XYZ file of C-alpha atoms in Angstrom:
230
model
C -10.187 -8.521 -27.801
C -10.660 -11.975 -26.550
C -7.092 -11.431 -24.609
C -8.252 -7.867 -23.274
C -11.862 -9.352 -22.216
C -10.235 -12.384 -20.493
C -7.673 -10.155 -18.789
C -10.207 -7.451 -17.414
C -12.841 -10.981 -15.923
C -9.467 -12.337 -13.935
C -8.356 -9.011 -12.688
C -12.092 -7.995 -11.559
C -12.583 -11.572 -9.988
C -9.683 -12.235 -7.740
C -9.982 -9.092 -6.385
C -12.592 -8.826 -5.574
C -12.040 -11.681 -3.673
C -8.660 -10.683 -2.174
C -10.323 -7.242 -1.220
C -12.930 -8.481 0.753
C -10.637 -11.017 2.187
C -8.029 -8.557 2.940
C -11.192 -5.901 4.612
C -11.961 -8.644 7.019
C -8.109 -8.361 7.946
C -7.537 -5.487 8.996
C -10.680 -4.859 10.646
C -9.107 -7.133 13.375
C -5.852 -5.546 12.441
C -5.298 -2.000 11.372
C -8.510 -0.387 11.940
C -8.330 -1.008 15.887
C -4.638 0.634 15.431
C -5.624 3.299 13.682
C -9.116 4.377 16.098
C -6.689 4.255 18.984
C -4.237 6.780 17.160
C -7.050 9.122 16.047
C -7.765 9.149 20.209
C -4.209 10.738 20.614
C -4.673 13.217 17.722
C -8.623 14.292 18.795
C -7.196 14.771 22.451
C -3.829 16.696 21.503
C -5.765 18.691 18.814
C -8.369 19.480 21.963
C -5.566 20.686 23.829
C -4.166 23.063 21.345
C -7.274 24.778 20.996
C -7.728 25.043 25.037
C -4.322 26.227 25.110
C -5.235 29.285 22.545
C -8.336 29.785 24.139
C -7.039 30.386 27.573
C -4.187 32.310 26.650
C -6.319 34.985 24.713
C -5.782 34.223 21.454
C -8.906 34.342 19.060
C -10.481 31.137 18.375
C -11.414 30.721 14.702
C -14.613 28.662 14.517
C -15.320 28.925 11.150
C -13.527 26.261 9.516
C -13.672 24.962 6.083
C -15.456 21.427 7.140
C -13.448 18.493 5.200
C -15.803 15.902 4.341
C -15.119 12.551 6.405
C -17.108 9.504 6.575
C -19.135 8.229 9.970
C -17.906 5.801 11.501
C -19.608 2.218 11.562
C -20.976 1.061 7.737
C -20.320 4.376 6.156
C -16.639 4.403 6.610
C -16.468 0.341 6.689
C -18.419 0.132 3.170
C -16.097 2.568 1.801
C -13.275 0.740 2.890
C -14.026 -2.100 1.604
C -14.746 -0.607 -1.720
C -11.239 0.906 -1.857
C -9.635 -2.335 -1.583
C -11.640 -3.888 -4.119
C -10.919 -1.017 -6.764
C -7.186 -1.393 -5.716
C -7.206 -5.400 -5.601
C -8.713 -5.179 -9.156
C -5.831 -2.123 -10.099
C -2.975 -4.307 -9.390
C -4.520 -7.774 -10.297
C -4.948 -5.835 -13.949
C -0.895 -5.477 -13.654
C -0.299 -8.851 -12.673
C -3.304 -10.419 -15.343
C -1.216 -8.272 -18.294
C 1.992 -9.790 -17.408
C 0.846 -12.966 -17.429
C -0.795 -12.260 -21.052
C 2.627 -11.260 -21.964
C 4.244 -14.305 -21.136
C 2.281 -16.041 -23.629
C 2.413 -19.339 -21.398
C 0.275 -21.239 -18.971
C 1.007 -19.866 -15.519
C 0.473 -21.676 -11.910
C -0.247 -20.561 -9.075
C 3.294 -20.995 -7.955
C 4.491 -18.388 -10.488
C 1.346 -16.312 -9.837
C 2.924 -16.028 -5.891
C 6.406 -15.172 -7.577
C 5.021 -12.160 -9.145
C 2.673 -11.511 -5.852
C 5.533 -11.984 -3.710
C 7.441 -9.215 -6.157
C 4.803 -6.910 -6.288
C 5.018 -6.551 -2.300
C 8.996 -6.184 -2.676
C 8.274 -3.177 -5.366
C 4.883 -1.589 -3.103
C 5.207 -2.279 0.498
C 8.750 -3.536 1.433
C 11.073 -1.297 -0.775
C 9.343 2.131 -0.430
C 8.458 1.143 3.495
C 12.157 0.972 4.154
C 12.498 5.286 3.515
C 8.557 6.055 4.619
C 6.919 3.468 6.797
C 3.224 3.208 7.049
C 2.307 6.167 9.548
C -1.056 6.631 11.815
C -2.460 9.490 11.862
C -1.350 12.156 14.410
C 2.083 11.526 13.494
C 4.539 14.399 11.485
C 5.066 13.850 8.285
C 6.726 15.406 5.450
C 5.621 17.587 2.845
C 3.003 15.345 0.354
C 4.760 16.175 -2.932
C 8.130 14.794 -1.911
C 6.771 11.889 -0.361
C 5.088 10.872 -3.848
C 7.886 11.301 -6.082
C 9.935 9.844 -3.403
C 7.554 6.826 -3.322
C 6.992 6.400 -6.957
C 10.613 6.844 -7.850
C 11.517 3.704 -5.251
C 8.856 1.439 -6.898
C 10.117 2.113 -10.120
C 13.371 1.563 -9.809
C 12.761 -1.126 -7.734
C 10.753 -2.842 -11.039
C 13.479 -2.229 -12.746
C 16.209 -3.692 -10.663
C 13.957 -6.911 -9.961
C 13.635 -7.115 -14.101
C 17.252 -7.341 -14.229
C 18.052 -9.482 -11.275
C 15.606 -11.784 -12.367
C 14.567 -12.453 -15.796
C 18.155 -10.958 -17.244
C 21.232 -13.424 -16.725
C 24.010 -11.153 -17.975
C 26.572 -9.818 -15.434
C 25.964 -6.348 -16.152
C 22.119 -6.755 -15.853
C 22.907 -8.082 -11.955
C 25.434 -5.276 -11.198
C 23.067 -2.707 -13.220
C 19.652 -4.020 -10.924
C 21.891 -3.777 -7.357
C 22.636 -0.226 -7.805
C 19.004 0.775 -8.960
C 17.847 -0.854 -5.892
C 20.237 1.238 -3.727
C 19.535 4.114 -5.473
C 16.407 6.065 -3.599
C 18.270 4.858 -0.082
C 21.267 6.998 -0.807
C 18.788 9.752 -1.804
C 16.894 9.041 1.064
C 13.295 9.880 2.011
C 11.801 12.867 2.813
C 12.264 13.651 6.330
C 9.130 14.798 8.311
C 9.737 17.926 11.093
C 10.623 17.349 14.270
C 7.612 17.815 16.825
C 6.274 16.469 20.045
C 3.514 13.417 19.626
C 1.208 12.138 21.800
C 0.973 8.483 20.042
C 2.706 5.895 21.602
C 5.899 4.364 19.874
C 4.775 0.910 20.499
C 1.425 1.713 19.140
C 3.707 3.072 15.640
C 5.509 0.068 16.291
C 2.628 -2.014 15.910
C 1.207 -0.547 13.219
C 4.268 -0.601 11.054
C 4.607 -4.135 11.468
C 0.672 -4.891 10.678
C 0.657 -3.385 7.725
C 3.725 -4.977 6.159
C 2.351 -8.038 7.148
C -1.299 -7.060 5.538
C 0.586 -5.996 2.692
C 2.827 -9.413 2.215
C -1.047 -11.362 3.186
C -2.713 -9.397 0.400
C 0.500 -9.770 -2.420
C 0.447 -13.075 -1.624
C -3.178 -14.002 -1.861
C -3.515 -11.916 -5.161
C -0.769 -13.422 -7.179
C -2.226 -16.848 -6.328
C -5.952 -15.681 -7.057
C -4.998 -14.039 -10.274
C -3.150 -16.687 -11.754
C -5.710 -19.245 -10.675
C -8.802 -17.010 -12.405
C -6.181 -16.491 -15.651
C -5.561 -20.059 -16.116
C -8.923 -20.909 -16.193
C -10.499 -17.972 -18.654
């Protein structure tokens, strides 16, 4: 219980540190990305309906309203609070494997496992479906989750074996797993015209992985740190 209790106060601690940290990030980093996308998709969904309109076609203006939040503190709070909950999610991961090891860990070790938590989230599965903004085609939801979940799995896997199993076959073994879900390949999205930039995509893609390798980083170290001293 002791164990359980001191994994749960590390986890909760460092992140909700690195989620407020990482908040204040993108802010200045994604968020401005993403407002400027949503631009392109209000304007082109604008046009669409003009286009019906004018052409005769019946506009339906009864729509099922999906709930979004306003934009200033309502949608900031909110996203805050989801990187908190997700800082804490993965900082439970790292805490348990730590508690595992049965050893003292530093806060260089606590960036190893960071640092292989953003290969197994954000650089593996990014390779077959990079971050997207919104206005952008994508494919079907279902695929992209099995798709995604399968890569980060076998990802874990082949990282196990690369890394903490010395036999020959465990190296040849974690190689192919890694290849795996690249051969398969990612869902494809359909083919359609978009009014967002490519260097605006461009951008984005590149923020996030770097948010992603920021926040990876900054949790293994704050995890280990808050472990090591419960």
């Amino acid at each position: 219980m002791h164990v359980f209790r001191s994994i749960v106060f590390a986890a909760s601690l460092a992140g909700l540190i690195v989620g407020a940290l990482i908040s204040v990030v993108q802010f200045f980093g994604t968020v401005p990305l993403i407002q400027k996308s949503e631009i392109y998709e209000k304007a082109a969904a604008d046009a669409q309906h003009k286009a019906a309109h004018s052409s005769g076609g019946e506009a339906d203006h009864h729509h099922d309203a999906e709930w979004e939040p306003e934009e200033g503190l309502q949608r900031n709070a909110l996203t805050v609070a989801a990187n908190i909950l997700t800082a804490i999610g993965f900082g439970l991961m790292l805490t348990g494997i730590y508690a595992l090891r049965q050893r003292p860990v530093h806060w260089r070790e606590g960036l190893f496992w960071g640092l292989g938590g953003f290969v197994v989230f954000v650089a593996a599965p990014g390779l077959g479906l990079p971050p997207e903004l919104p206005g952008l085609p994508v494919a079907d939801l279902t695929a992209r989750q099995i798709w995604w979940v399968a890569t980060a799995a076998l990802t874990a896997s082949a990282l196990y074996l690369l890394i903490l199993r010395s036999e020959p076959w465990a190296a040849v073994l974690g190689l192919i797993l890694i290849i795996i879900p690249h051969l398969v390949g990612a869902p494809v999205a359909p083919e359609s015209h978009v009014e967002v930039p490519a260097s605006l995509s461009h951008q984005f893609v590149v923020t996030v992985v770097l948010t992603g390798l920021l926040f990876w980083s900054l949790l293994g170290i704050a995890t280990s740190l808050a472990f090591e001293k419960v």
